[in-house]
């Protein structure tokens, strides 16, 4: 029995929700990990108990690792089990296959892929290692829930070593169209591996549709049942897999409670006093080329050039959270962003006065993040492509005064649910985003409130607990027709309705 275990739920993800790092005294410390997957899953494990299997963020096996994780798990209320990797494995599996192949390819950026065959070899080895750790921690009655693109082969590896627990997979990032997916040299192997799960979940109907198109085009001897329902069944020669779309969410009530806390309110007042009479526009993103930060800055510059009334009236706070610093593309992206911020500030700053962009490249404290969410009248969430984007949902949850506007990319998974309250934009359309900024700035208070209320209602009704329940119900339900028909965002051809300005 592992510390904190009280249900048969076993979660596996690339990283554990804690990061182990060497301390100055030769000991090791644990800190909370970041990112969307961890933010989403922490409340699930806290609520249900179980075991979380993943890499602890450090290569090799530091002495006392098990003890450290056991005591952290006891405190958290669920078990933590480490998968250890050496440096070469970490480089080829994580930086290589996961982040130089699957990440760019699945975000439609195949020109950024490095299809190195040794990456695929290591990906298979490391997925086997995860399966071995899972096998030591589960029995056939358990439910193994595997997360994200790093671990697509785990069910196949579990079956190969004789584990027959129920397995499910959730993909946090988009699934590409068949034209893009077929560029992957290991496309057949990856599809075969995915079809060994009992349930596969995607963020949106578009991702699910892309996956099923790939199955239809690339696999022989498979049939699909239940089209038009939320959960479709794919029957292969030896196995049946359920496939559905389950938009991930946040612990809405927890964000509301934290945003309303006294220390956050005090910080909000400080920020407002620093920039009185200004509308703050907020961008918060991990450093990543999928998040569309240079395109957003170009749109902001366009807005300042074309709408002089914005001068000294709006300030963009762009927070970039450091990420994947070892990959060269990320460093050049940072240089590009910082160059643009410098150019725009150089063009518009009033000496001794207004600075249009306040830029921060660091990890914000939770307090600061919540205070920014609450203070900003406008959020600019404009990824070029994103599985869901939790920043959009967190921002709305924290808008407790309901007096703010979300500008959202139509290529974020969140657009499917939030299209009716947000201002939807095409992030590549510099003029369109600039117009949306102006529209949000000038929006009458009544419209702002009506839109934000609608957004918050949607997120409150479909929070993280709704997500986990609907996923788990899809895994065990006998009758899949009981699930509601799926919802999707389809870009409108009726331009005035989509961008009413
Ligand atoms: P990410 O690409 O990491 O997630 P996102 O969904 O926006 O993207 O989540 C970012 C998370 O980081 C948010 O929960 C936010 O609160 C957190 N964060 C922001 N600033 C922070 C800071 N300074 N310190 C710590 N945390 C911070 C992937 C996919 C997304 C998908 C999620 C969940 O790429 O599309 O929405 O998984 O499925």
Short mmCIF file of C-alpha atoms and ligand atoms in Angstrom, two decimals:
data_model
loop_
_atom_site.label_atom_id
_atom_site.label_comp_id
_atom_site.label_asym_id
_atom_site.label_seq_id
_atom_site.Cartn_x
_atom_site.Cartn_y
_atom_site.Cartn_z
CA UNK A 1 0.00 0.00 0.00
CA UNK A 2 1.44 3.35 -1.07
CA UNK A 3 1.15 6.46 1.14
CA UNK A 4 -2.09 8.36 0.56
CA UNK A 5 -3.72 5.73 -1.63
CA UNK A 6 -7.44 5.29 -1.12
CA UNK A 7 -8.86 4.69 -4.59
CA UNK A 8 -7.97 2.53 -7.55
CA UNK A 9 -7.03 5.60 -9.60
CA UNK A 10 -3.48 5.67 -10.91
CA UNK A 11 -2.41 8.71 -12.90
CA UNK A 12 0.68 8.77 -15.08
CA UNK A 13 2.13 11.88 -16.66
CA UNK A 14 5.56 12.89 -17.88
CA UNK A 15 6.26 14.95 -14.74
CA UNK A 16 5.22 14.46 -11.15
CA UNK A 17 3.39 17.47 -9.66
CA UNK A 18 6.52 18.14 -7.60
CA UNK A 19 10.03 18.98 -8.77
CA UNK A 20 13.03 17.54 -6.92
CA UNK A 21 16.12 19.77 -6.95
CA UNK A 22 19.48 19.69 -5.11
CA UNK A 23 19.70 22.08 -2.14
CA UNK A 24 22.81 23.99 -1.03
CA UNK A 25 23.36 21.71 1.99
CA UNK A 26 23.65 18.62 -0.24
CA UNK A 27 20.07 17.59 0.50
CA UNK A 28 17.14 17.72 -1.94
CA UNK A 29 14.12 20.00 -1.96
CA UNK A 30 10.64 19.60 -3.40
CA UNK A 31 8.70 22.42 -5.04
CA UNK A 32 5.35 22.44 -6.80
CA UNK A 33 5.51 21.93 -10.56
CA UNK A 34 3.69 24.26 -12.95
CA UNK A 35 1.80 24.07 -16.23
CA UNK A 36 -1.71 23.34 -17.34
CA UNK A 37 -1.76 19.59 -16.80
CA UNK A 38 -0.69 19.84 -13.16
CA UNK A 39 -3.09 22.73 -12.43
CA UNK A 40 -5.92 20.63 -13.83
CA UNK A 41 -5.10 17.29 -12.18
CA UNK A 42 -4.09 18.38 -8.68
CA UNK A 43 -7.69 18.91 -7.50
CA UNK A 44 -8.66 15.52 -8.93
CA UNK A 45 -6.00 13.63 -6.95
CA UNK A 46 -6.58 15.71 -3.83
CA UNK A 47 -10.27 14.90 -4.02
CA UNK A 48 -10.12 11.20 -4.85
CA UNK A 49 -6.72 10.03 -3.63
CA UNK A 50 -4.73 7.53 -5.70
CA UNK A 51 -1.18 7.38 -7.02
CA UNK A 52 0.65 9.74 -9.39
CA UNK A 53 3.49 8.23 -11.43
CA UNK A 54 5.96 10.49 -13.24
CA UNK A 55 9.48 11.83 -13.62
CA UNK A 56 10.63 13.88 -10.62
CA UNK A 57 12.39 16.57 -12.69
CA UNK A 58 15.97 15.44 -11.97
CA UNK A 59 18.13 12.90 -13.82
CA UNK A 60 19.49 9.80 -12.10
CA UNK A 61 18.24 8.62 -8.74
CA UNK A 62 19.04 11.03 -5.91
CA UNK A 63 19.63 9.27 -2.56
CA UNK A 64 16.53 9.23 -0.39
CA UNK A 65 14.18 10.00 -3.31
CA UNK A 66 11.58 7.41 -2.28
CA UNK A 67 11.52 8.68 1.30
CA UNK A 68 11.16 12.28 0.12
CA UNK A 69 8.27 11.40 -2.19
CA UNK A 70 6.60 9.23 0.39
CA UNK A 71 6.47 12.01 2.94
CA UNK A 72 5.30 14.54 0.31
CA UNK A 73 2.60 12.06 -0.77
CA UNK A 74 1.42 11.57 2.82
CA UNK A 75 1.00 15.31 3.15
CA UNK A 76 -0.74 15.67 -0.24
CA UNK A 77 -3.18 12.79 0.31
CA UNK A 78 -2.06 10.66 -2.63
CA UNK A 79 0.99 8.55 -3.46
CA UNK A 80 3.91 9.74 -5.60
CA UNK A 81 5.99 7.21 -7.52
CA UNK A 82 9.05 8.25 -9.51
CA UNK A 83 10.15 7.06 -12.94
CA UNK A 84 13.89 7.64 -13.17
CA UNK A 85 15.65 8.69 -16.37
CA UNK A 86 19.31 9.25 -17.21
CA UNK A 87 20.41 12.38 -19.04
CA UNK A 88 20.50 10.79 -22.48
CA UNK A 89 16.99 9.39 -22.02
CA UNK A 90 15.68 12.69 -20.76
CA UNK A 91 17.19 14.51 -23.74
CA UNK A 92 15.95 12.13 -26.43
CA UNK A 93 12.57 11.27 -24.90
CA UNK A 94 11.52 14.63 -23.46
CA UNK A 95 13.35 17.29 -25.42
CA UNK A 96 13.68 15.09 -28.52
CA UNK A 97 10.65 12.98 -29.40
CA UNK A 98 8.15 14.81 -27.22
CA UNK A 99 9.16 18.41 -27.77
CA UNK A 100 10.99 18.43 -31.11
CA UNK A 101 8.56 16.09 -32.86
CA UNK A 102 5.13 15.60 -31.30
CA UNK A 103 4.68 19.08 -29.80
CA UNK A 104 5.39 21.07 -33.01
CA UNK A 105 3.71 18.50 -35.29
CA UNK A 106 0.50 18.34 -33.27
CA UNK A 107 0.41 22.16 -33.20
CA UNK A 108 0.62 22.22 -37.04
CA UNK A 109 4.24 23.46 -37.05
CA UNK A 110 5.89 20.53 -38.82
CA UNK A 111 8.70 22.76 -40.16
CA UNK A 112 10.01 22.88 -36.56
CA UNK A 113 10.23 19.07 -36.24
CA UNK A 114 13.48 17.09 -36.04
CA UNK A 115 12.56 13.55 -37.06
CA UNK A 116 15.60 11.86 -35.51
CA UNK A 117 15.12 8.04 -35.42
CA UNK A 118 17.07 7.74 -32.15
CA UNK A 119 14.37 9.88 -30.50
CA UNK A 120 11.75 7.26 -31.38
CA UNK A 121 13.92 4.44 -29.99
CA UNK A 122 14.29 6.25 -26.67
CA UNK A 123 10.59 7.18 -26.61
CA UNK A 124 9.73 3.48 -26.71
CA UNK A 125 12.29 2.60 -24.01
CA UNK A 126 11.04 5.32 -21.68
CA UNK A 127 7.36 4.47 -22.23
CA UNK A 128 8.28 0.88 -21.26
CA UNK A 129 9.90 2.20 -18.08
CA UNK A 130 6.68 4.05 -17.16
CA UNK A 131 4.72 0.85 -17.79
CA UNK A 132 7.08 -1.08 -15.49
CA UNK A 133 6.62 1.42 -12.64
CA UNK A 134 2.84 1.35 -13.20
CA UNK A 135 2.88 -2.45 -13.19
CA UNK A 136 4.56 -2.46 -9.76
CA UNK A 137 1.85 -0.15 -8.41
CA UNK A 138 -1.39 -1.47 -9.83
CA UNK A 139 -3.62 -4.50 -9.86
CA UNK A 140 -5.99 -5.55 -12.62
CA UNK A 141 -8.94 -3.87 -10.87
CA UNK A 142 -7.29 -0.43 -10.95
CA UNK A 143 -7.94 2.34 -13.44
CA UNK A 144 -4.77 3.66 -15.08
CA UNK A 145 -5.22 7.14 -16.48
CA UNK A 146 -2.30 8.21 -18.70
CA UNK A 147 -1.82 11.84 -19.66
CA UNK A 148 -0.48 13.51 -22.71
CA UNK A 149 1.71 13.09 -25.71
CA UNK A 150 4.82 11.91 -23.88
CA UNK A 151 3.16 8.62 -22.99
CA UNK A 152 1.18 7.46 -26.02
CA UNK A 153 2.74 3.94 -25.92
CA UNK A 154 2.10 3.10 -22.27
CA UNK A 155 -1.04 0.92 -22.70
CA UNK A 156 0.74 -1.12 -25.36
CA UNK A 157 3.75 -1.60 -23.06
CA UNK A 158 1.48 -2.54 -20.14
CA UNK A 159 -0.22 -5.21 -22.24
CA UNK A 160 3.18 -6.48 -23.37
CA UNK A 161 4.17 -7.14 -19.76
CA UNK A 162 0.84 -8.75 -18.91
CA UNK A 163 -0.97 -5.96 -17.05
CA UNK A 164 -4.67 -5.85 -17.88
CA UNK A 165 -5.99 -3.01 -15.75
CA UNK A 166 -8.42 -0.66 -17.51
CA UNK A 167 -6.44 2.09 -19.26
CA UNK A 168 -7.43 5.52 -20.50
CA UNK A 169 -5.48 8.26 -22.24
CA UNK A 170 -6.16 11.99 -22.34
CA UNK A 171 -4.39 14.19 -24.87
CA UNK A 172 -3.93 17.73 -23.51
CA UNK A 173 -2.68 19.15 -26.80
CA UNK A 174 -4.49 19.26 -30.17
CA UNK A 175 -4.58 16.26 -32.50
CA UNK A 176 -3.58 17.33 -36.04
CA UNK A 177 -5.39 16.77 -39.31
CA UNK A 178 -4.58 13.67 -41.34
CA UNK A 179 -2.37 15.66 -43.77
CA UNK A 180 -0.10 16.76 -40.94
CA UNK A 181 -0.19 13.53 -38.90
CA UNK A 182 0.91 11.44 -41.88
CA UNK A 183 4.22 13.33 -41.91
CA UNK A 184 5.18 11.44 -38.74
CA UNK A 185 7.58 8.63 -39.76
CA UNK A 186 6.12 6.43 -36.97
CA UNK A 187 2.46 7.23 -37.72
CA UNK A 188 1.33 3.58 -37.87
CA UNK A 189 3.11 2.64 -34.66
CA UNK A 190 1.66 5.62 -32.80
CA UNK A 191 -1.90 4.95 -33.99
CA UNK A 192 -1.61 1.26 -33.12
CA UNK A 193 -0.31 2.16 -29.66
CA UNK A 194 -3.12 4.62 -29.01
CA UNK A 195 -5.75 2.09 -30.03
CA UNK A 196 -4.58 -0.19 -27.20
CA UNK A 197 -6.16 2.11 -24.61
CA UNK A 198 -9.74 1.41 -23.53
CA UNK A 199 -10.70 5.08 -23.73
CA UNK A 200 -9.04 8.01 -25.51
CA UNK A 201 -10.10 11.55 -24.63
CA UNK A 202 -9.46 14.71 -26.65
CA UNK A 203 -10.07 18.33 -25.73
CA UNK A 204 -12.38 19.22 -28.60
CA UNK A 205 -14.56 17.67 -31.24
CA UNK A 206 -12.13 18.94 -33.87
CA UNK A 207 -9.28 16.90 -32.29
CA UNK A 208 -11.47 13.84 -32.03
CA UNK A 209 -12.54 14.21 -35.64
CA UNK A 210 -8.91 14.55 -36.78
CA UNK A 211 -7.95 11.40 -34.88
CA UNK A 212 -10.83 9.39 -36.32
CA UNK A 213 -9.94 10.61 -39.83
CA UNK A 214 -6.40 9.32 -39.27
CA UNK A 215 -7.74 5.97 -38.07
CA UNK A 216 -10.01 5.71 -41.12
CA UNK A 217 -7.24 6.66 -43.56
CA UNK A 218 -4.33 4.75 -42.10
CA UNK A 219 -5.73 1.65 -40.40
CA UNK A 220 -7.17 -1.46 -41.97
CA UNK A 221 -9.82 -3.65 -40.34
CA UNK A 222 -11.35 -1.05 -38.06
CA UNK A 223 -14.97 -0.01 -37.81
CA UNK A 224 -16.50 3.02 -36.13
CA UNK A 225 -19.82 3.01 -34.24
CA UNK A 226 -21.85 5.78 -32.71
CA UNK A 227 -20.89 8.72 -34.92
CA UNK A 228 -22.63 11.90 -33.82
CA UNK A 229 -22.48 10.82 -30.15
CA UNK A 230 -20.04 12.18 -27.60
CA UNK A 231 -18.29 8.84 -27.35
CA UNK A 232 -17.56 6.80 -30.46
CA UNK A 233 -16.38 3.19 -30.44
CA UNK A 234 -13.55 2.03 -32.70
CA UNK A 235 -13.44 -1.73 -33.12
CA UNK A 236 -10.18 -3.24 -34.31
CA UNK A 237 -9.22 -6.90 -34.87
CA UNK A 238 -8.62 -7.59 -31.18
CA UNK A 239 -9.76 -4.62 -29.17
CA UNK A 240 -12.47 -1.99 -28.75
CA UNK A 241 -11.61 1.56 -27.81
CA UNK A 242 -13.93 4.41 -26.90
CA UNK A 243 -13.05 7.85 -28.25
CA UNK A 244 -14.57 11.07 -26.97
CA UNK A 245 -14.01 14.78 -26.43
CA UNK A 246 -13.85 16.15 -22.89
CA UNK A 247 -12.85 19.83 -22.59
CA UNK A 248 -10.58 20.19 -19.57
CA UNK A 249 -11.32 22.89 -17.02
CA UNK A 250 -10.31 24.40 -13.69
CA UNK A 251 -11.44 24.28 -10.07
CA UNK A 252 -13.66 27.31 -10.61
CA UNK A 253 -14.81 27.77 -7.00
CA UNK A 254 -11.27 27.53 -5.69
CA UNK A 255 -10.09 30.26 -8.09
CA UNK A 256 -13.01 32.48 -7.06
CA UNK A 257 -12.23 31.97 -3.37
CA UNK A 258 -8.52 32.66 -3.77
CA UNK A 259 -9.09 35.69 -6.00
CA UNK A 260 -11.36 37.20 -3.34
CA UNK A 261 -8.82 36.72 -0.52
CA UNK A 262 -7.74 39.83 1.39
CA UNK A 263 -4.09 39.69 0.31
CA UNK A 264 -5.10 39.47 -3.37
CA UNK A 265 -7.50 42.41 -2.93
CA UNK A 266 -4.69 44.45 -1.35
CA UNK A 267 -2.38 43.64 -4.26
CA UNK A 268 -5.14 44.60 -6.74
CA UNK A 269 -5.45 48.00 -5.06
CA UNK A 270 -1.65 48.48 -5.29
CA UNK A 271 -1.66 47.68 -9.01
CA UNK A 272 -4.58 50.01 -9.68
CA UNK A 273 -2.82 52.81 -7.78
CA UNK A 274 0.34 52.31 -9.85
CA UNK A 275 -1.53 52.77 -13.12
CA UNK A 276 -4.58 54.94 -12.39
CA UNK A 277 -7.01 55.72 -15.23
CA UNK A 278 -5.58 52.88 -17.27
CA UNK A 279 -7.14 49.75 -18.65
CA UNK A 280 -4.70 46.92 -18.07
CA UNK A 281 -4.42 44.32 -20.79
CA UNK A 282 -2.94 41.02 -19.64
CA UNK A 283 -1.02 38.32 -21.48
CA UNK A 284 0.30 35.34 -19.45
CA UNK A 285 1.95 32.49 -21.30
CA UNK A 286 4.63 29.88 -21.00
CA UNK A 287 7.49 30.78 -23.32
CA UNK A 288 6.34 28.84 -26.37
CA UNK A 289 6.04 29.53 -30.08
CA UNK A 290 2.48 28.12 -30.06
CA UNK A 291 1.28 30.88 -27.75
CA UNK A 292 1.50 33.57 -30.46
CA UNK A 293 3.33 36.16 -28.36
CA UNK A 294 5.18 37.98 -31.21
CA UNK A 295 1.96 38.08 -33.26
CA UNK A 296 0.12 39.54 -30.24
CA UNK A 297 2.77 42.22 -29.75
CA UNK A 298 2.54 43.13 -33.43
CA UNK A 299 -1.25 43.45 -33.05
CA UNK A 300 -0.84 45.64 -29.97
CA UNK A 301 1.57 47.88 -31.90
CA UNK A 302 -0.96 48.07 -34.75
CA UNK A 303 -3.67 49.07 -32.27
CA UNK A 304 -1.48 51.86 -30.85
CA UNK A 305 -0.67 53.12 -34.34
CA UNK A 306 -4.28 53.11 -35.52
CA UNK A 307 -6.16 54.10 -32.39
CA UNK A 308 -4.30 57.05 -30.81
CA UNK A 309 -7.03 57.30 -28.16
CA UNK A 310 -5.45 54.20 -26.60
CA UNK A 311 -2.25 56.12 -25.82
CA UNK A 312 -1.76 56.60 -22.09
CA UNK A 313 -5.08 54.78 -21.58
CA UNK A 314 -4.02 51.14 -21.94
CA UNK A 315 -0.98 49.25 -20.66
CA UNK A 316 -0.13 45.71 -21.72
CA UNK A 317 1.31 43.51 -18.99
CA UNK A 318 2.98 40.59 -20.76
CA UNK A 319 4.20 37.85 -18.44
CA UNK A 320 6.29 35.11 -20.01
CA UNK A 321 6.89 32.07 -17.84
CA UNK A 322 10.29 30.41 -18.55
CA UNK A 323 9.90 27.00 -20.22
CA UNK A 324 12.02 24.42 -22.12
CA UNK A 325 15.09 26.65 -21.93
CA UNK A 326 17.33 23.87 -23.33
CA UNK A 327 15.65 23.88 -26.73
CA UNK A 328 17.27 26.44 -29.14
CA UNK A 329 13.95 27.62 -30.70
CA UNK A 330 12.79 28.77 -27.28
CA UNK A 331 15.82 30.97 -26.75
CA UNK A 332 15.47 32.65 -30.11
CA UNK A 333 11.78 33.20 -29.40
CA UNK A 334 12.71 34.95 -26.16
CA UNK A 335 15.13 37.22 -28.04
CA UNK A 336 12.45 37.98 -30.64
CA UNK A 337 9.85 38.86 -27.97
CA UNK A 338 12.25 41.08 -26.07
CA UNK A 339 13.26 42.85 -29.30
CA UNK A 340 9.62 43.59 -30.11
CA UNK A 341 8.85 44.84 -26.60
CA UNK A 342 11.86 47.17 -26.87
CA UNK A 343 10.78 48.45 -30.30
CA UNK A 344 7.19 49.13 -29.23
CA UNK A 345 8.19 50.80 -25.99
CA UNK A 346 10.79 52.78 -27.96
CA UNK A 347 8.12 54.00 -30.35
CA UNK A 348 5.46 55.01 -27.83
CA UNK A 349 6.93 55.58 -24.36
CA UNK A 350 6.40 59.12 -23.02
CA UNK A 351 9.54 60.17 -21.11
CA UNK A 352 8.76 60.28 -17.41
CA UNK A 353 5.31 58.84 -18.06
CA UNK A 354 3.50 56.09 -19.91
CA UNK A 355 5.29 52.86 -20.86
CA UNK A 356 2.91 50.83 -23.07
CA UNK A 357 4.28 47.35 -22.30
CA UNK A 358 5.36 46.06 -18.91
CA UNK A 359 7.23 42.85 -19.59
CA UNK A 360 8.14 40.15 -17.05
CA UNK A 361 10.10 36.99 -17.82
CA UNK A 362 9.76 34.92 -14.68
CA UNK A 363 7.57 32.62 -12.63
CA UNK A 364 4.91 34.71 -10.95
CA UNK A 365 3.85 33.89 -7.43
CA UNK A 366 0.28 32.60 -7.19
CA UNK A 367 -0.64 35.82 -5.38
CA UNK A 368 0.65 38.00 -8.23
CA UNK A 369 -0.97 35.85 -10.89
CA UNK A 370 -4.38 36.08 -9.19
CA UNK A 371 -3.97 39.81 -8.64
CA UNK A 372 -3.13 40.36 -12.33
CA UNK A 373 -6.14 38.27 -13.37
CA UNK A 374 -8.37 40.36 -11.13
CA UNK A 375 -6.96 43.74 -12.07
CA UNK A 376 -6.78 43.43 -15.86
CA UNK A 377 -9.86 44.70 -17.68
CA UNK A 378 -8.83 42.83 -20.82
CA UNK A 379 -7.07 39.48 -21.28
CA UNK A 380 -5.33 38.74 -24.57
CA UNK A 381 -5.25 34.96 -24.97
CA UNK A 382 -4.18 34.52 -28.57
CA UNK A 383 -2.36 31.21 -29.13
CA UNK A 384 -1.72 30.12 -32.72
CA UNK A 385 -3.01 26.73 -31.60
CA UNK A 386 -3.70 25.36 -28.12
CA UNK A 387 -5.26 22.18 -26.75
CA UNK A 388 -7.50 24.14 -24.39
CA UNK A 389 -5.78 27.10 -22.65
CA UNK A 390 -6.50 27.28 -18.96
CA UNK A 391 -5.31 30.88 -18.60
CA UNK A 392 -8.53 31.95 -20.41
CA UNK A 393 -10.69 30.04 -17.91
CA UNK A 394 -8.68 31.13 -14.86
CA UNK A 395 -8.94 34.76 -15.95
CA UNK A 396 -12.74 34.55 -16.18
CA UNK A 397 -13.03 32.73 -12.83
CA UNK A 398 -10.98 35.48 -11.17
CA UNK A 399 -13.01 38.31 -12.77
CA UNK A 400 -15.20 38.38 -9.70
CA UNK A 401 -16.43 41.92 -10.42
CA UNK A 402 -17.53 40.61 -13.86
CA UNK A 403 -16.30 43.78 -15.45
CA UNK A 404 -13.71 42.53 -17.92
CA UNK A 405 -13.33 41.17 -21.43
CA UNK A 406 -11.65 38.07 -22.80
CA UNK A 407 -10.10 38.28 -26.26
CA UNK A 408 -9.59 34.68 -27.33
CA UNK A 409 -7.98 32.95 -30.29
CA UNK A 410 -10.34 30.84 -32.34
CA UNK A 411 -7.54 28.25 -32.44
CA UNK A 412 -7.55 27.66 -28.68
CA UNK A 413 -9.60 24.63 -27.67
CA UNK A 414 -11.38 26.91 -25.20
CA UNK A 415 -13.03 28.75 -28.13
CA UNK A 416 -15.47 25.85 -28.55
CA UNK A 417 -17.04 26.59 -25.16
CA UNK A 418 -16.32 30.30 -24.74
CA UNK A 419 -17.21 31.58 -28.22
CA UNK A 420 -20.41 33.26 -27.08
CA UNK A 421 -18.89 35.47 -24.37
CA UNK A 422 -15.37 36.15 -25.62
CA UNK A 423 -14.25 38.33 -28.51
CA UNK A 424 -12.91 35.69 -30.87
CA UNK A 425 -9.94 36.55 -33.07
CA UNK A 426 -7.67 34.98 -35.62
CA UNK A 427 -4.22 35.46 -34.01
CA UNK A 428 -2.55 35.73 -37.43
CA UNK A 429 -4.78 38.68 -38.33
CA UNK A 430 -2.90 41.66 -36.88
CA UNK A 431 -5.60 44.14 -37.90
CA UNK A 432 -8.42 41.97 -36.54
CA UNK A 433 -6.71 41.55 -33.15
CA UNK A 434 -5.96 45.29 -33.02
CA UNK A 435 -9.63 46.02 -33.72
CA UNK A 436 -10.65 43.59 -30.99
CA UNK A 437 -8.35 45.39 -28.51
CA UNK A 438 -10.01 48.67 -29.36
CA UNK A 439 -13.46 47.10 -29.22
CA UNK A 440 -12.74 45.66 -25.75
CA UNK A 441 -11.37 49.02 -24.58
CA UNK A 442 -14.45 50.91 -25.74
CA UNK A 443 -17.02 48.24 -24.81
CA UNK A 444 -19.93 49.56 -22.75
CA UNK A 445 -19.97 48.29 -19.21
CA UNK A 446 -23.31 46.50 -19.71
CA UNK A 447 -22.00 44.45 -22.60
CA UNK A 448 -18.79 43.62 -20.70
CA UNK A 449 -20.82 42.31 -17.77
CA UNK A 450 -23.23 40.31 -19.91
CA UNK A 451 -20.36 38.63 -21.76
CA UNK A 452 -18.34 37.90 -18.63
CA UNK A 453 -21.39 36.49 -16.80
CA UNK A 454 -22.01 34.11 -19.64
CA UNK A 455 -18.36 33.02 -19.69
CA UNK A 456 -18.26 32.45 -15.95
CA UNK A 457 -21.51 30.49 -15.98
CA UNK A 458 -20.14 28.16 -18.66
CA UNK A 459 -16.90 27.55 -16.75
CA UNK A 460 -18.69 27.14 -13.39
CA UNK A 461 -21.02 24.53 -14.87
CA UNK A 462 -18.19 22.71 -16.62
CA UNK A 463 -15.42 22.78 -14.04
CA UNK A 464 -12.61 20.31 -13.44
CA UNK A 465 -14.83 17.98 -11.42
CA UNK A 466 -17.38 17.87 -14.24
CA UNK A 467 -14.49 17.03 -16.59
CA UNK A 468 -13.19 14.15 -14.50
CA UNK A 469 -16.68 12.77 -13.88
CA UNK A 470 -17.64 12.83 -17.54
CA UNK A 471 -14.32 11.19 -18.49
CA UNK A 472 -14.64 8.43 -15.90
CA UNK A 473 -18.31 7.85 -16.76
CA UNK A 474 -17.33 7.40 -20.40
CA UNK A 475 -14.80 4.80 -19.27
CA UNK A 476 -17.31 2.69 -17.34
CA UNK A 477 -20.71 3.44 -18.93
CA UNK A 478 -22.55 0.49 -20.45
CA UNK A 479 -24.76 2.65 -22.66
CA UNK A 480 -22.85 5.33 -24.55
CA UNK A 481 -25.93 6.84 -26.17
CA UNK A 482 -26.73 8.39 -22.76
CA UNK A 483 -23.95 10.95 -23.38
CA UNK A 484 -24.98 14.32 -24.78
CA UNK A 485 -24.16 15.18 -28.37
CA UNK A 486 -20.74 16.86 -28.63
CA UNK A 487 -20.34 20.61 -28.97
CA UNK A 488 -17.81 22.27 -31.20
CA UNK A 489 -16.62 25.62 -32.41
CA UNK A 490 -16.83 26.11 -36.13
CA UNK A 491 -15.41 29.39 -37.47
CA UNK A 492 -18.29 31.47 -38.72
CA UNK A 493 -18.51 32.50 -42.35
CA UNK A 494 -20.74 35.33 -41.21
CA UNK A 495 -17.98 37.80 -40.46
CA UNK A 496 -20.04 40.62 -38.92
CA UNK A 497 -21.42 38.23 -36.31
CA UNK A 498 -17.99 36.87 -35.40
CA UNK A 499 -16.28 40.26 -35.23
CA UNK A 500 -19.04 42.83 -34.76
CA UNK A 501 -17.02 45.98 -35.35
P1 LIG B 1 -0.01 24.60 -21.07
O1 LIG B 1 0.56 24.70 -22.44
O2 LIG B 1 0.94 24.64 -19.94
O3 LIG B 1 -0.93 23.31 -20.88
P2 LIG B 1 -2.28 26.42 -20.22
O4 LIG B 1 -3.50 25.59 -20.39
O5 LIG B 1 -2.49 27.83 -20.60
O6 LIG B 1 -1.03 25.89 -21.02
O7 LIG B 1 -1.85 26.38 -18.70
C1 LIG B 1 -0.86 27.20 -18.15
C2 LIG B 1 -0.94 27.04 -16.65
O8 LIG B 1 0.22 27.59 -16.05
C3 LIG B 1 -2.14 27.74 -16.05
O9 LIG B 1 -2.82 26.87 -15.20
C4 LIG B 1 -1.54 28.89 -15.25
O10 LIG B 1 -2.19 29.19 -14.05
C5 LIG B 1 -0.18 28.34 -14.94
N1 LIG B 1 0.73 29.47 -14.74
C6 LIG B 1 0.74 30.62 -15.40
N2 LIG B 1 1.68 31.44 -14.91
C7 LIG B 1 2.28 30.75 -13.94
C8 LIG B 1 3.34 31.04 -13.08
N3 LIG B 1 3.97 32.18 -13.13
N4 LIG B 1 3.70 30.09 -12.22
C9 LIG B 1 3.06 28.91 -12.17
N5 LIG B 1 2.05 28.59 -12.98
C10 LIG B 1 1.67 29.50 -13.84
C11 LIG B 1 -1.26 22.14 -21.68
C12 LIG B 1 -1.87 22.45 -23.05
C13 LIG B 1 -3.07 23.37 -22.90
C14 LIG B 1 -4.09 22.73 -21.94
C15 LIG B 1 -3.43 22.29 -20.66
C16 LIG B 1 -4.39 21.47 -19.81
O11 LIG B 1 -0.89 23.04 -23.91
O12 LIG B 1 -3.67 23.63 -24.15
O13 LIG B 1 -5.09 23.70 -21.63
O14 LIG B 1 -2.30 21.46 -20.92
O15 LIG B 1 -4.95 20.42 -20.52
#
